Coordinates of C-alpha atoms and ligand atoms in Angstrom, one line a residue:
M30 CA 43.6 55.7 2.7
T31 CA 40.6 56.2 4.9
R32 CA 37.5 57.3 3.1
P33 CA 35.6 60.4 4.5
A34 CA 32.8 59.1 6.7
V35 CA 29.4 58.4 5.2
G36 CA 26.7 57.2 7.5
R37 CA 23.1 56.4 6.7
L38 CA 19.7 56.4 8.3
A39 CA 17.6 53.6 6.7
P40 CA 14.0 53.6 8.0
S41 CA 11.3 51.3 6.7
P42 CA 8.0 53.2 6.3
T43 CA 5.9 50.4 7.9
G44 CA 4.8 52.3 10.9
L45 CA 5.5 55.4 13.0
L46 CA 9.0 56.0 14.4
H47 CA 9.2 55.1 18.1
L48 CA 11.8 55.8 20.8
G49 CA 13.8 52.8 19.9
N50 CA 14.2 54.1 16.3
A51 CA 15.1 57.5 17.6
W52 CA 17.8 55.9 19.7
A53 CA 19.3 54.1 16.7
F54 CA 19.0 57.1 14.3
L55 CA 20.4 59.5 16.8
L56 CA 23.5 57.4 17.4
A57 CA 24.0 56.7 13.6
W58 CA 23.7 60.5 13.0
L59 CA 26.1 61.4 15.8
S60 CA 28.7 58.8 14.8
A61 CA 28.9 60.2 11.2
R62 CA 28.7 63.9 12.2
S63 CA 31.3 63.5 15.0
Q64 CA 33.8 62.5 12.3
G65 CA 32.7 65.4 10.1
G66 CA 31.0 62.9 7.9
R67 CA 27.9 63.0 5.6
V68 CA 24.6 61.5 6.4
L69 CA 22.3 59.8 3.8
L70 CA 18.7 59.1 4.5
R71 CA 17.4 56.1 2.5
M72 CA 13.8 55.1 2.6
E73 CA 13.5 51.3 2.7
D74 CA 10.1 50.8 1.2
L75 CA 10.9 47.7 -0.6
D76 CA 8.0 45.6 0.7
P77 CA 4.9 46.9 -1.2
Q78 CA 2.6 45.1 1.2
R79 CA 3.9 46.7 4.4
S80 CA 5.2 50.1 3.2
R81 CA 2.9 53.2 3.2
P82 CA 3.8 56.6 1.7
A83 CA 2.1 58.3 4.7
F84 CA 4.6 56.6 7.1
A85 CA 7.5 57.8 4.9
D86 CA 6.3 61.4 5.2
A87 CA 5.8 61.0 8.9
I88 CA 9.3 59.6 9.3
L89 CA 10.9 62.6 7.6
Q90 CA 8.9 64.9 9.8
D91 CA 9.8 63.1 13.0
L92 CA 13.5 63.0 12.2
K93 CA 13.5 66.7 11.5
W94 CA 11.6 67.4 14.6
L95 CA 14.2 65.5 16.6
G96 CA 16.9 67.8 15.1
L97 CA 18.5 65.3 12.7
D98 CA 19.4 66.4 9.2
W99 CA 20.8 64.7 6.1
D100 CA 22.9 65.7 3.1
A101 CA 20.9 63.6 0.7
G102 CA 17.5 61.9 1.1
P103 CA 14.2 61.3 -0.6
D104 CA 13.4 65.0 -0.2
T105 CA 16.6 66.4 -1.6
C106 CA 17.4 67.0 -5.2
V107 CA 20.1 64.4 -6.2
A108 CA 20.2 65.3 -9.9
A109 CA 23.3 67.4 -9.8
G110 CA 27.0 66.7 -9.3
A111 CA 28.3 64.0 -6.9
E112 CA 24.8 63.3 -5.7
A113 CA 23.8 61.9 -9.1
A114 CA 25.9 58.8 -8.5
L115 CA 23.7 57.9 -5.6
G116 CA 20.5 57.4 -7.6
P117 CA 17.1 57.7 -5.9
L118 CA 17.3 57.4 -2.1
V119 CA 14.0 55.5 -2.1
Q120 CA 14.3 51.7 -2.5
S121 CA 11.1 51.3 -4.5
R122 CA 12.7 53.4 -7.2
R123 CA 15.9 51.4 -7.3
G124 CA 14.5 48.2 -8.9
H125 CA 16.7 48.6 -12.0
I126 CA 19.8 48.9 -9.8
Y127 CA 19.0 45.7 -7.9
A128 CA 18.1 43.9 -11.1
A129 CA 21.5 44.7 -12.6
A130 CA 23.3 43.5 -9.4
L131 CA 21.3 40.3 -9.5
A132 CA 22.0 39.7 -13.2
R133 CA 25.8 40.0 -12.4
L134 CA 25.5 37.5 -9.6
E135 CA 23.5 35.1 -11.8
A136 CA 26.0 35.5 -14.6
A137 CA 28.8 34.5 -12.2
G138 CA 26.9 31.3 -11.3
L139 CA 26.4 32.4 -7.7
T140 CA 22.6 32.1 -7.5
Y141 CA 20.0 29.4 -8.0
P142 CA 16.2 29.4 -8.3
C143 CA 14.5 27.8 -5.3
F144 CA 11.0 26.4 -5.9
C145 CA 10.4 25.3 -2.3
S146 CA 7.4 26.6 -0.4
R147 CA 8.0 28.1 3.1
K148 CA 6.5 24.9 4.6
E149 CA 8.9 22.7 2.7
L150 CA 11.8 24.8 3.8
R151 CA 10.7 24.7 7.4
Q152 CA 10.4 20.9 7.2
L153 CA 13.9 20.7 5.7
A154 CA 15.4 22.9 8.4
S155 CA 13.9 20.8 11.2
A156 CA 14.6 17.4 9.6
P157 CA 16.0 15.3 12.5
H158 CA 18.8 13.7 10.5
L159 CA 20.3 17.0 9.6
G160 CA 22.5 19.0 11.9
E161 CA 22.3 22.8 11.8
E162 CA 25.4 22.8 9.7
E163 CA 23.9 20.7 7.0
A164 CA 20.4 22.1 7.0
H165 CA 21.3 25.2 5.1
R166 CA 22.5 23.1 2.2
A167 CA 19.6 20.7 2.3
D168 CA 17.5 22.7 -0.2
P169 CA 17.1 20.2 -3.0
C170 CA 16.9 23.1 -5.5
R171 CA 20.6 23.8 -4.9
N172 CA 21.6 20.8 -6.9
L173 CA 18.9 20.6 -9.5
D174 CA 20.3 19.9 -12.9
T175 CA 19.8 22.6 -15.5
A176 CA 17.2 20.6 -17.5
E177 CA 15.0 20.2 -14.4
R178 CA 15.4 23.8 -13.5
E179 CA 14.4 24.9 -17.0
R180 CA 11.4 22.5 -16.9
L181 CA 10.1 24.0 -13.7
L182 CA 10.6 27.6 -14.8
A183 CA 9.0 26.9 -18.2
A184 CA 6.0 25.3 -16.3
G185 CA 5.5 28.8 -14.7
R186 CA 6.6 27.7 -11.2
H187 CA 7.5 30.7 -9.0
A188 CA 11.0 30.6 -7.7
A189 CA 13.0 32.6 -5.2
L190 CA 16.5 33.4 -6.2
R191 CA 19.1 32.4 -3.6
L192 CA 22.8 33.1 -3.1
R193 CA 24.9 30.0 -3.1
C194 CA 26.9 30.6 0.1
P195 CA 30.5 29.4 0.3
E196 CA 31.6 26.9 3.0
E197 CA 33.8 29.3 4.8
A198 CA 32.7 31.2 7.9
I199 CA 32.4 35.0 7.5
A200 CA 34.5 37.0 9.9
F201 CA 34.2 40.7 10.7
D202 CA 34.9 43.1 13.6
D203 CA 31.9 44.9 15.0
E204 CA 32.8 48.2 16.6
I205 CA 30.6 47.4 19.6
M206 CA 30.0 43.6 19.7
G207 CA 33.7 42.8 19.0
P208 CA 35.0 40.1 16.6
Q209 CA 32.3 38.0 14.9
L210 CA 32.5 34.7 13.2
F211 CA 29.4 33.3 11.4
A212 CA 29.4 29.9 9.7
P213 CA 26.8 29.6 7.0
G214 CA 24.7 27.5 9.3
D215 CA 24.6 30.3 11.8
F216 CA 22.8 32.6 9.5
G217 CA 20.5 30.1 7.8
G218 CA 22.8 29.4 4.8
D219 CA 21.8 30.1 1.2
F220 CA 19.5 33.1 1.5
A221 CA 17.0 34.8 -0.8
L222 CA 18.1 37.7 -3.0
R223 CA 14.7 37.9 -4.7
R224 CA 11.5 36.6 -3.2
S225 CA 9.3 34.2 -5.1
D226 CA 6.8 37.0 -5.6
G227 CA 9.5 39.0 -7.4
V228 CA 10.2 41.5 -4.6
M229 CA 13.9 42.1 -4.1
A230 CA 15.0 40.9 -0.7
Y231 CA 16.2 43.2 2.1
Q232 CA 19.6 41.6 2.2
L233 CA 20.3 42.3 -1.5
A234 CA 18.9 45.8 -1.5
V235 CA 20.7 47.0 1.6
A236 CA 24.1 45.5 0.6
V237 CA 23.9 46.9 -2.9
D238 CA 22.8 50.3 -1.6
D239 CA 25.4 50.6 1.2
G240 CA 28.1 49.5 -1.3
L241 CA 27.1 51.7 -4.2
M242 CA 26.3 54.7 -2.0
G243 CA 29.8 54.6 -0.5
V244 CA 28.5 54.2 3.0
T245 CA 31.5 53.8 5.3
E246 CA 29.7 52.9 8.5
V247 CA 26.5 51.2 9.5
V248 CA 25.2 52.0 13.0
R249 CA 22.1 50.0 13.7
G250 CA 20.3 47.8 16.3
R251 CA 22.0 44.6 17.3
D252 CA 19.0 42.7 16.2
L253 CA 20.4 43.1 12.7
L254 CA 23.8 41.6 13.5
P255 CA 22.9 38.2 11.8
S256 CA 22.1 40.1 8.6
T257 CA 25.7 41.4 8.4
P258 CA 27.4 38.3 7.2
R259 CA 24.8 38.0 4.5
Q260 CA 25.2 41.6 3.4
L261 CA 29.0 41.2 3.4
L262 CA 28.7 38.1 1.2
V263 CA 26.6 40.1 -1.3
M264 CA 29.1 43.0 -1.3
R265 CA 32.1 40.7 -1.7
S266 CA 30.4 38.9 -4.5
L267 CA 29.8 42.1 -6.3
G268 CA 33.2 43.6 -5.6
L269 CA 31.7 46.4 -3.5
A270 CA 33.7 48.0 -0.6
A271 CA 32.0 47.1 2.8
P272 CA 31.3 49.6 5.6
R273 CA 32.4 49.3 9.2
Y274 CA 29.6 47.9 11.4
A275 CA 28.5 49.0 14.9
H276 CA 25.5 47.1 16.3
I277 CA 24.1 49.0 19.2
P278 CA 22.2 47.6 22.2
L279 CA 18.4 47.8 22.0
L280 CA 15.9 49.7 24.1
L281 CA 13.5 47.4 25.8
D282 CA 10.2 48.1 27.6
A283 CA 9.8 47.5 31.3
E284 CA 9.0 43.8 30.6
G285 CA 12.2 43.3 28.7
E286 CA 10.5 43.3 25.2
R287 CA 12.3 45.2 22.4
L288 CA 10.6 48.6 21.7
A289 CA 8.7 48.2 18.5
K290 CA 6.0 49.8 16.4
R291 CA 3.3 48.2 18.6
H292 CA 4.4 50.5 21.5
A293 CA 2.2 53.2 20.1
S294 CA 2.5 55.4 23.2
L295 CA 6.2 55.6 22.6
S296 CA 5.9 56.8 19.0
L297 CA 7.5 60.1 18.4
A298 CA 4.2 61.4 17.1
A299 CA 2.5 60.5 20.3
L300 CA 5.2 62.1 22.4
R301 CA 5.0 65.2 20.3
T302 CA 1.2 65.4 20.6
Q303 CA 1.6 65.2 24.4
G304 CA 3.9 68.2 24.4
V305 CA 7.2 66.4 25.0
A306 CA 10.0 68.6 23.7
P307 CA 12.4 66.9 21.2
A308 CA 15.4 68.2 23.2
R309 CA 14.2 66.2 26.2
I310 CA 14.0 63.0 24.2
V311 CA 17.5 63.6 22.7
G312 CA 18.9 64.5 26.2
Y313 CA 17.5 61.3 27.6
L314 CA 18.8 59.1 24.8
A315 CA 22.2 60.8 25.1
E316 CA 22.2 60.0 28.8
L317 CA 21.6 56.3 28.0
A318 CA 24.4 56.6 25.4
G319 CA 26.8 57.7 28.2
I320 CA 27.5 61.1 26.8
N321 CA 25.0 63.3 28.7
P322 CA 25.3 62.3 32.4
S323 CA 22.8 64.9 33.6
G324 CA 20.2 63.9 31.0
A325 CA 19.6 67.6 30.4
P326 CA 17.7 68.5 27.2
A327 CA 19.9 68.8 24.2
H328 CA 19.9 69.4 20.5
P329 CA 21.7 66.7 18.5
R330 CA 24.2 69.3 17.2
E331 CA 25.3 70.1 20.8
L332 CA 26.3 66.4 21.3
V333 CA 28.5 66.1 18.3
G334 CA 31.6 67.2 20.1
C335 CA 31.3 64.7 23.0
F336 CA 30.1 61.7 21.1
S337 CA 32.0 58.4 21.2
L338 CA 30.7 54.9 20.5
K339 CA 33.1 53.8 23.3
A340 CA 30.9 55.4 25.9
L341 CA 28.0 53.3 24.8
P342 CA 26.8 50.5 27.2
R343 CA 27.1 47.0 25.8
A344 CA 23.9 45.6 27.2
D345 CA 20.3 46.3 26.2
M346 CA 18.5 48.9 28.3
R347 CA 15.1 49.1 29.7
V348 CA 13.0 52.2 29.4
M349 CA 11.2 52.4 32.8
E350 CA 8.1 54.3 33.7
E351 CA 10.1 56.8 35.8
D352 CA 12.1 57.6 32.7
M353 CA 8.9 58.3 30.8
A354 CA 7.7 60.4 33.7
R355 CA 10.9 62.5 33.4
L356 CA 10.2 63.0 29.7
F357 CA 6.7 64.2 30.5
G358 CA 7.9 66.4 33.4
E359 CA 8.1 70.2 33.6
H360 CA 9.2 71.7 30.3
Ligands
LIG25 N1 15.2 49.3 7.1 C1 15.7 48.4 8.1 C2 14.7 48.6 9.3 O1 14.1 49.6 9.5 C3 17.0 48.7 8.6 C4 18.1 48.3 7.7 C5 19.5 48.5 8.1 O2 19.8 49.4 9.0 O3 20.3 47.8 7.6 O4 14.7 47.6 10.0

């Protein structure tokens, strides 16, 4: 039986949203809504060093300004009914949920503490006698005996907790990128579920959240493709149902660099301040997505009926100066 569609927008409040984020969130939103599905907004503020509450507030404001909405998010009351099962939609408030998942993986013998420093791991990965296939298993902590592990932990050594990856390759079908096959060596092998400073790792949190929140589809930038086999492994290990994945092409600047937070002039806040109407941005992004050939201004709601992931180009796209000039044109 197919589950009703549940999509999610999962911003990290480490900066202001830019045009590239708007592109990914618009497509994720359209994909869920075009199936009559629900949209969750999950604030991914896991990293205390990089996350700022002010960015989280600005992100909510920017998404609403663009015309995107959500059925549950950090700003909605999730205390009642079906929403209660979701728990808080802010990762920094879900520590107990991640800890419980981690405890299950530990109890199943699927994890091990890794005492290596970053430098030691880098050296291991580049050791000339190891092929890529072997490097991911070269971590000496993988095979420490219990007594040695206990000794290091008792001595107060900080350890990351890693998932012991199986030998087999992970296969999945990406809605856009097609069939994928990742051997453990392709995604770096045993990966951290909890960092050595105690912060839960992105891979664990996202997999647990997507699984427990009943997300049926993940639409996100193709830069996150190599995270997918890791997240699938976590979900499988925990017996959680996995979503479908659609990794979309990226927006690049005129030099071919991926749009990022450093492109301050392309932040939605900057565009708004300069008087660019949100419908223009949405119309332009929809044109890139192949569903609005004229590029005419549009509200996301108006695009729901014509949306199809199939119309999406497969290659990354450059945002050129003339495109920007159009955004800033008469309105
Ligand atoms: N929070 C992540 C980011 O902003 C995205 C996570 C995801 O979509 O899986 O890069």
